[in-house]
Short mmCIF file of C-alpha atoms and ligand atoms in Angstrom, two decimals:
data_model
loop_
_atom_site.label_atom_id
_atom_site.label_comp_id
_atom_site.label_asym_id
_atom_site.label_seq_id
_atom_site.Cartn_x
_atom_site.Cartn_y
_atom_site.Cartn_z
CA MET G 136 -12.45 -13.61 -2.96
CA LYS G 137 -9.33 -14.52 -4.88
CA GLU G 138 -9.18 -17.63 -7.02
CA ASN G 139 -6.16 -19.94 -6.82
CA TYR G 140 -4.60 -21.95 -9.62
CA LEU G 141 -1.87 -24.48 -8.75
CA GLY G 142 -1.01 -22.55 -5.62
CA VAL G 143 -1.00 -19.06 -7.14
CA ASP G 144 -3.65 -16.48 -6.23
CA VAL G 145 -5.51 -14.57 -8.95
CA SER G 146 -7.77 -11.56 -8.37
CA PRO G 147 -11.23 -11.71 -9.98
CA LEU G 148 -11.58 -7.90 -10.10
CA ASN G 149 -12.10 -6.10 -13.42
CA TYR G 150 -10.44 -2.82 -14.44
CA ASP G 151 -13.04 -0.55 -12.79
CA GLU G 152 -13.03 -2.51 -9.54
CA LEU G 153 -9.25 -2.48 -9.48
CA ILE G 154 -9.02 1.26 -10.12
CA ASN G 155 -11.47 1.92 -7.29
CA ALA G 156 -9.65 -0.34 -4.87
CA LEU G 157 -6.22 1.04 -5.78
CA TYR G 158 -7.15 4.71 -5.47
CA ASN G 159 -9.12 4.17 -2.24
CA ARG G 160 -6.06 2.50 -0.75
CA LEU G 161 -3.87 5.33 -2.04
CA GLU G 162 -6.09 7.89 -0.28
CA GLU G 163 -5.50 5.93 2.92
CA GLN G 164 -1.75 5.82 2.24
CA GLN G 165 -1.88 2.06 2.06
CA ASN G 166 0.57 0.35 -0.29
CA SER G 167 -0.65 -1.74 -3.22
CA PHE G 168 1.47 -4.13 -5.26
CA ILE G 169 0.09 -5.36 -8.59
CA VAL G 170 1.51 -8.34 -10.47
CA ALA G 171 0.43 -9.79 -13.81
CA ILE G 172 -0.25 -13.54 -13.72
CA ASN G 173 -0.01 -15.88 -16.70
CA PRO G 174 0.41 -19.66 -17.10
CA GLU G 175 4.14 -19.29 -17.64
CA LYS G 176 4.62 -17.68 -14.23
CA ILE G 177 2.30 -20.17 -12.52
CA MET G 178 4.19 -23.13 -14.00
CA LYS G 179 7.54 -21.60 -13.04
CA ALA G 180 6.24 -21.15 -9.51
CA GLN G 181 5.60 -24.90 -9.22
CA GLN G 182 9.33 -25.57 -8.83
CA ASP G 183 10.24 -22.23 -7.33
CA THR G 184 8.74 -21.65 -3.88
CA ALA G 185 10.33 -18.24 -3.54
CA LEU G 186 8.61 -17.16 -6.74
CA ARG G 187 5.27 -18.57 -5.57
CA ASN G 188 5.53 -16.67 -2.29
CA LEU G 189 6.48 -13.53 -4.18
CA LEU G 190 3.46 -13.75 -6.49
CA ASN G 191 1.17 -14.44 -3.56
CA ARG G 192 2.50 -11.45 -1.65
CA ALA G 193 1.04 -9.08 -4.21
CA ASP G 194 -2.19 -7.33 -3.23
CA PHE G 195 -3.65 -7.69 -6.72
CA GLN G 196 -2.70 -10.57 -9.04
CA ILE G 197 -4.26 -9.57 -12.35
CA PRO G 198 -5.31 -12.27 -14.86
CA ASP G 199 -3.05 -11.40 -17.81
CA GLY G 200 -2.92 -14.26 -20.28
CA ILE G 201 -5.84 -16.14 -21.79
CA GLY G 202 -4.74 -19.35 -20.03
CA VAL G 203 -5.86 -18.00 -16.66
CA ILE G 204 -9.31 -17.18 -18.05
CA LEU G 205 -9.63 -20.71 -19.45
CA ALA G 206 -8.53 -22.18 -16.11
CA SER G 207 -11.21 -20.14 -14.32
CA ARG G 208 -13.82 -21.33 -16.81
CA LEU G 209 -12.77 -24.98 -16.34
CA LYS G 210 -13.05 -24.63 -12.58
CA GLY G 211 -16.28 -22.65 -12.49
CA GLY G 212 -14.53 -19.51 -11.33
CA ARG G 213 -15.76 -15.97 -12.04
CA ILE G 214 -12.82 -14.53 -13.98
CA LYS G 215 -14.30 -13.76 -17.38
CA SER G 216 -11.85 -11.50 -19.15
CA ARG G 217 -8.21 -10.59 -19.16
CA VAL G 218 -6.72 -7.71 -17.24
CA THR G 219 -3.42 -7.10 -18.99
CA GLY G 220 -0.39 -5.47 -17.43
CA ILE G 221 -0.15 -2.76 -20.07
CA ASP G 222 -3.90 -1.94 -20.05
CA MET G 223 -3.86 -1.79 -16.25
CA MET G 224 -0.95 0.64 -16.48
CA MET G 225 -2.94 2.77 -18.95
CA ARG G 226 -6.02 2.78 -16.72
CA ILE G 227 -4.00 3.75 -13.67
CA SER G 228 -2.35 6.52 -15.71
CA GLU G 229 -5.68 7.80 -17.02
CA GLU G 230 -7.14 7.90 -13.50
CA SER G 231 -4.02 9.64 -12.15
CA VAL G 232 -4.94 12.71 -14.22
CA LYS G 233 -8.43 12.92 -12.67
CA ARG G 234 -7.09 12.40 -9.16
CA GLN G 235 -4.02 14.62 -9.65
CA LYS G 236 -1.58 11.90 -8.64
CA SER G 237 1.92 11.60 -10.06
CA VAL G 238 3.71 8.76 -11.76
CA PHE G 239 7.34 7.58 -11.98
CA LEU G 240 8.70 5.31 -14.74
CA PHE G 241 11.57 3.03 -13.72
CA GLY G 242 12.96 0.49 -16.21
CA ALA G 243 13.91 -0.39 -19.79
CA LYS G 244 16.99 0.64 -21.75
CA PRO G 245 18.42 4.16 -21.38
CA GLY G 246 16.19 6.63 -23.22
CA VAL G 247 13.13 4.39 -23.41
CA ALA G 248 11.45 5.56 -20.18
CA GLU G 249 11.67 9.18 -21.45
CA GLU G 250 10.03 8.12 -24.71
CA ALA G 251 7.35 6.23 -22.77
CA LYS G 252 6.80 9.41 -20.73
CA ALA G 253 6.25 11.37 -23.94
CA GLY G 254 3.87 8.64 -25.10
CA LEU G 255 1.83 8.84 -21.89
CA GLU G 256 1.74 12.65 -22.06
CA ARG G 257 0.30 12.42 -25.56
CA LEU G 258 -2.32 9.87 -24.49
CA TYR G 259 -3.27 11.53 -21.19
CA PRO G 260 -2.82 15.29 -21.39
CA GLY G 261 -2.18 16.75 -17.94
CA ILE G 262 -0.57 13.60 -16.56
CA GLN G 263 2.09 14.38 -13.98
CA ILE G 264 5.19 12.29 -14.59
CA ALA G 265 7.48 13.01 -11.68
CA GLY G 266 10.54 11.32 -13.17
CA THR G 267 12.11 8.44 -15.07
CA LEU G 268 15.09 6.11 -14.56
CA ASN G 269 16.44 3.38 -16.81
CA GLY G 270 16.34 -0.23 -15.66
CA TYR G 271 20.09 -0.75 -15.89
CA GLU G 272 20.79 1.42 -12.87
CA LYS G 273 21.45 -1.25 -10.25
CA ASP G 274 22.60 0.71 -7.17
CA PRO G 275 19.66 0.45 -4.75
CA GLU G 276 20.64 3.69 -3.01
CA VAL G 277 20.71 5.65 -6.25
CA ILE G 278 17.39 4.14 -7.32
CA LYS G 279 15.75 4.84 -3.99
CA GLN G 280 16.95 8.42 -3.81
CA THR G 281 16.01 9.20 -7.41
CA ILE G 282 12.48 7.91 -6.90
CA ASN G 283 11.94 9.40 -3.45
CA ASP G 284 13.26 12.84 -4.44
CA ALA G 285 10.59 12.94 -7.16
CA LYS G 286 7.80 12.10 -4.64
CA PRO G 287 5.59 10.11 -7.04
CA ASP G 288 2.35 8.45 -5.92
CA ILE G 289 2.62 5.61 -8.43
CA LEU G 290 5.63 3.58 -9.55
CA PHE G 291 5.74 1.47 -12.71
CA VAL G 292 8.70 -0.91 -12.87
CA ALA G 293 9.61 -2.31 -16.31
CA MET G 294 12.55 -4.67 -15.80
CA GLY G 295 11.05 -8.02 -16.81
CA SER G 296 9.69 -10.68 -14.52
CA PRO G 297 10.48 -11.68 -11.82
CA ALA G 298 13.27 -9.08 -11.36
CA GLN G 299 10.74 -6.23 -11.23
CA GLU G 300 8.58 -8.02 -8.65
CA TYR G 301 11.56 -8.82 -6.43
CA PHE G 302 12.61 -5.19 -6.65
CA ILE G 303 9.14 -4.06 -5.59
CA VAL G 304 8.76 -6.32 -2.54
CA ASP G 305 12.32 -5.68 -1.41
CA HIS G 306 11.99 -1.88 -1.52
CA MET G 307 8.31 -1.00 -1.28
CA GLN G 308 8.53 -0.06 2.41
CA GLU G 309 11.31 2.49 1.83
CA LEU G 310 9.83 4.06 -1.27
CA TYR G 311 7.57 7.11 -1.42
CA PRO G 312 4.88 5.77 -3.83
CA HIS G 313 1.86 3.73 -2.69
CA ILE G 314 0.93 2.01 -5.94
CA PHE G 315 3.53 -0.33 -7.42
CA GLN G 316 3.13 -2.28 -10.64
CA GLY G 317 5.58 -4.49 -12.55
CA VAL G 318 4.89 -3.83 -16.24
CA GLY G 319 7.45 -5.95 -18.18
CA GLY G 320 8.04 -4.65 -21.69
CA SER G 321 5.34 -1.93 -21.52
CA PHE G 322 7.73 1.03 -21.78
CA ASP G 323 9.06 -0.43 -25.04
CA VAL G 324 5.49 -0.48 -26.36
CA LEU G 325 4.59 3.00 -25.07
CA SER G 326 7.77 4.44 -26.54
CA GLY G 327 6.67 3.12 -29.93
CA ARG G 328 9.75 0.89 -30.24
CA ILE G 329 7.67 -2.31 -30.13
CA LYS G 330 4.23 -2.86 -31.62
CA ARG G 331 1.36 -4.65 -29.88
CA ALA G 332 -0.88 -7.06 -31.78
CA PRO G 333 -3.64 -5.38 -33.87
CA GLU G 334 -6.93 -4.72 -32.00
CA GLY G 335 -8.70 -7.62 -33.74
CA PHE G 336 -6.22 -10.15 -32.38
CA GLN G 337 -6.45 -8.58 -28.91
CA ARG G 338 -10.25 -8.66 -28.88
CA LEU G 339 -10.36 -12.33 -29.84
CA GLY G 340 -7.83 -13.24 -27.18
CA LEU G 341 -5.35 -14.12 -29.91
CA GLU G 342 -2.50 -11.80 -28.97
CA TRP G 343 -0.40 -14.89 -28.24
CA PHE G 344 -1.04 -16.13 -31.82
CA TYR G 345 0.08 -12.84 -33.33
CA ARG G 346 3.25 -12.92 -31.26
CA LEU G 347 3.84 -16.52 -32.38
CA LEU G 348 3.56 -15.48 -36.04
CA LYS G 349 6.06 -12.68 -35.45
CA GLU G 350 8.42 -14.76 -33.33
CA PRO G 351 8.10 -18.50 -34.07
CA LYS G 352 10.70 -19.19 -31.38
CA ARG G 353 8.01 -18.45 -28.80
CA ILE G 354 6.40 -21.83 -29.51
CA LYS G 355 8.51 -23.32 -26.72
CA ARG G 356 7.15 -20.85 -24.17
CA GLN G 357 3.62 -21.28 -25.48
CA MET G 358 3.64 -25.06 -25.18
CA ILE G 359 3.25 -24.37 -21.48
CA LEU G 360 -0.41 -23.47 -21.96
CA PRO G 361 -1.82 -27.00 -22.62
CA LYS G 362 0.38 -28.38 -19.83
CA PHE G 363 -0.95 -25.75 -17.48
CA LEU G 364 -4.59 -26.43 -18.35
CA LEU G 365 -4.11 -30.18 -17.90
CA SER G 366 -2.57 -29.68 -14.46
CA VAL G 367 -5.45 -27.40 -13.45
CA LEU G 368 -7.99 -29.99 -14.61
CA LYS G 369 -6.30 -32.79 -12.73
CA LYS G 370 -6.28 -30.86 -9.45
N1 UDP K 98 15.20 -4.61 -18.52
C1 UDP K 98 15.67 -3.68 -17.59
N2 UDP K 98 16.74 -4.02 -16.81
C2 UDP K 98 17.34 -5.24 -16.86
C3 UDP K 98 16.83 -6.19 -17.79
C4 UDP K 98 15.74 -5.85 -18.60
O1 UDP K 98 15.16 -2.58 -17.50
O2 UDP K 98 18.28 -5.46 -16.11
C5 UDP K 98 14.06 -4.23 -19.36
C6 UDP K 98 14.20 -4.45 -20.84
O3 UDP K 98 14.89 -3.36 -21.43
C7 UDP K 98 12.74 -4.53 -21.29
C8 UDP K 98 12.04 -5.13 -20.07
O4 UDP K 98 12.98 -5.03 -18.99
O5 UDP K 98 12.23 -3.23 -21.49
C9 UDP K 98 11.69 -6.61 -20.20
O6 UDP K 98 10.70 -6.77 -21.11
P1 UDP K 98 10.07 -8.20 -21.43
O7 UDP K 98 9.08 -8.00 -22.50
O8 UDP K 98 11.17 -9.22 -21.60
O9 UDP K 98 9.34 -8.52 -20.04
P2 UDP K 98 8.23 -9.61 -19.72
O10 UDP K 98 6.96 -8.84 -19.73
O11 UDP K 98 8.30 -10.67 -20.80
O12 UDP K 98 8.61 -10.09 -18.37
#
């Protein structure tokens, strides 16, 4: 059963449960759309009904962002730990090797998806990466043909939110893959162009704090967290 915070669904499944569900659905040629949920997106969806519908149309809303975990704790839910967009992408990629399924990388600046491909090949020897395309190609016909010609089973879209999610719902039916995930800035990380927070910060749920130290401007975005938790409590 999904949990729901301020009108937005969140899946309680952990990585292993998600991998099982995704690959079982893939075997049955059923489409799956994965979206990462955080307090920023939930708060944005309060004023934006189209965005709320979009998030709720996903098959798996993963609890990225410590705020969602805290909300679940406040409300007696069963979501205990984060499922981040980038780690989900890694787990799907790792499993794709075992299951002999192929992956396509669509998004980020020209050149970055190729570097992310090289990064994945280093991490998961034997991974089949059917193709890449930068996220500044905007012609839907070109995009569709490039992806479909490569016949990938899995599509990662890294164009930022919510553009990547709108792209997925608008085109999922006409695209060859069955697993679709919006992965934000993950190709930049996999390519080595951007660094993630050190493990220690990640383990303590303090990735947000590390990013704040690196980019003090983010304080404005992060002030959403207390507002979000208050709204959840009041409901
Ligand atoms: N991007 C893209 N096409 C666009 C705009 C952005 O491919 O038209 C890429 C951009 O190069 C970056 C990613 O989308 O790799 C956005 O990353 P960000 O970390 O901002 O995403 P978030 O996870 O915060 O939504």
